[in-house]
Tab-separated table of C-alpha atoms in Angstrom:
chain	number	residue	atom	x	y	z
A	570	MET	CA	-20.667	48.831	-3.979
A	571	THR	CA	-17.908	46.500	-5.594
A	572	GLU	CA	-17.570	43.022	-5.168
A	573	LEU	CA	-14.580	41.532	-3.194
A	574	SER	CA	-12.170	39.291	-4.979
A	575	ALA	CA	-11.513	35.836	-3.588
A	576	LEU	CA	-8.447	36.873	-2.311
A	577	GLU	CA	-9.765	40.245	-0.516
A	578	ALA	CA	-12.486	38.191	1.158
A	579	ASN	CA	-10.009	35.471	2.157
A	580	VAL	CA	-8.003	38.131	3.811
A	581	ARG	CA	-10.880	39.886	5.555
A	582	MET	CA	-12.431	36.627	7.197
A	583	PRO	CA	-10.411	33.732	8.629
A	584	PRO	CA	-10.965	30.521	7.273
A	585	MET	CA	-12.699	29.019	10.296
A	586	GLY	CA	-15.422	31.681	9.829
A	587	HIS	CA	-14.831	34.123	12.594
A	588	HIS	CA	-12.173	35.686	14.549
A	589	SER	CA	-10.812	33.825	17.804
A	590	ASN	CA	-11.007	34.787	21.236
A	591	VAL	CA	-7.958	33.596	23.435
A	592	GLU	CA	-9.764	32.601	26.435
A	593	THR	CA	-12.292	30.308	24.584
A	594	GLU	CA	-10.563	29.208	21.666
A	595	ILE	CA	-7.063	28.379	23.080
A	596	GLY	CA	-8.169	27.937	26.753
A	597	ARG	CA	-10.622	25.427	26.207
A	598	VAL	CA	-7.763	23.364	24.685
A	599	VAL	CA	-5.303	23.885	27.493
A	600	VAL	CA	-8.249	22.749	29.884
A	601	GLN	CA	-8.519	19.630	27.809
A	602	LEU	CA	-4.683	18.802	27.990
A	603	ALA	CA	-4.677	19.402	31.988
A	604	ASN	CA	-7.498	16.784	31.947
A	605	PRO	CA	-6.563	13.343	33.574
A	606	ASP	CA	-7.824	11.852	30.213
A	607	PHE	CA	-4.571	13.344	28.550
A	608	LYS	CA	-2.173	11.692	31.017
A	609	PHE	CA	-0.545	9.639	28.291
A	610	MET	CA	0.194	12.322	25.673
A	611	CYS	CA	3.641	14.077	25.687
A	612	GLY	CA	5.939	15.626	23.175
A	613	GLU	CA	3.111	16.911	20.835
A	614	ALA	CA	3.187	20.359	19.249
A	615	LEU	CA	-0.383	21.734	18.811
A	616	THR	CA	-0.943	24.451	16.123
A	617	LEU	CA	-4.108	26.670	17.107
A	618	GLU	CA	-4.129	28.818	14.006
A	619	GLY	CA	-7.810	28.630	12.872
A	620	GLY	CA	-6.790	27.467	9.644
A	621	MET	CA	-4.840	30.481	8.721
A	622	GLY	CA	-2.118	27.847	7.221
A	623	LEU	CA	-4.600	27.087	4.508
A	624	ARG	CA	-4.219	30.488	3.034
A	625	PRO	CA	-2.830	30.591	-0.501
């Protein structure tokens, strides 16, 4: 069995170490934002990409 290059390993595994689940990863953020504690937050763009933007 051959070892994977760093690039190949990076492509197979997301930077956060696991593949996301929409309900648990994004759903939790949506629930937090709906919380009254976030009533002062407006006009923000949240990027939920699990570190994919960090790839070379």
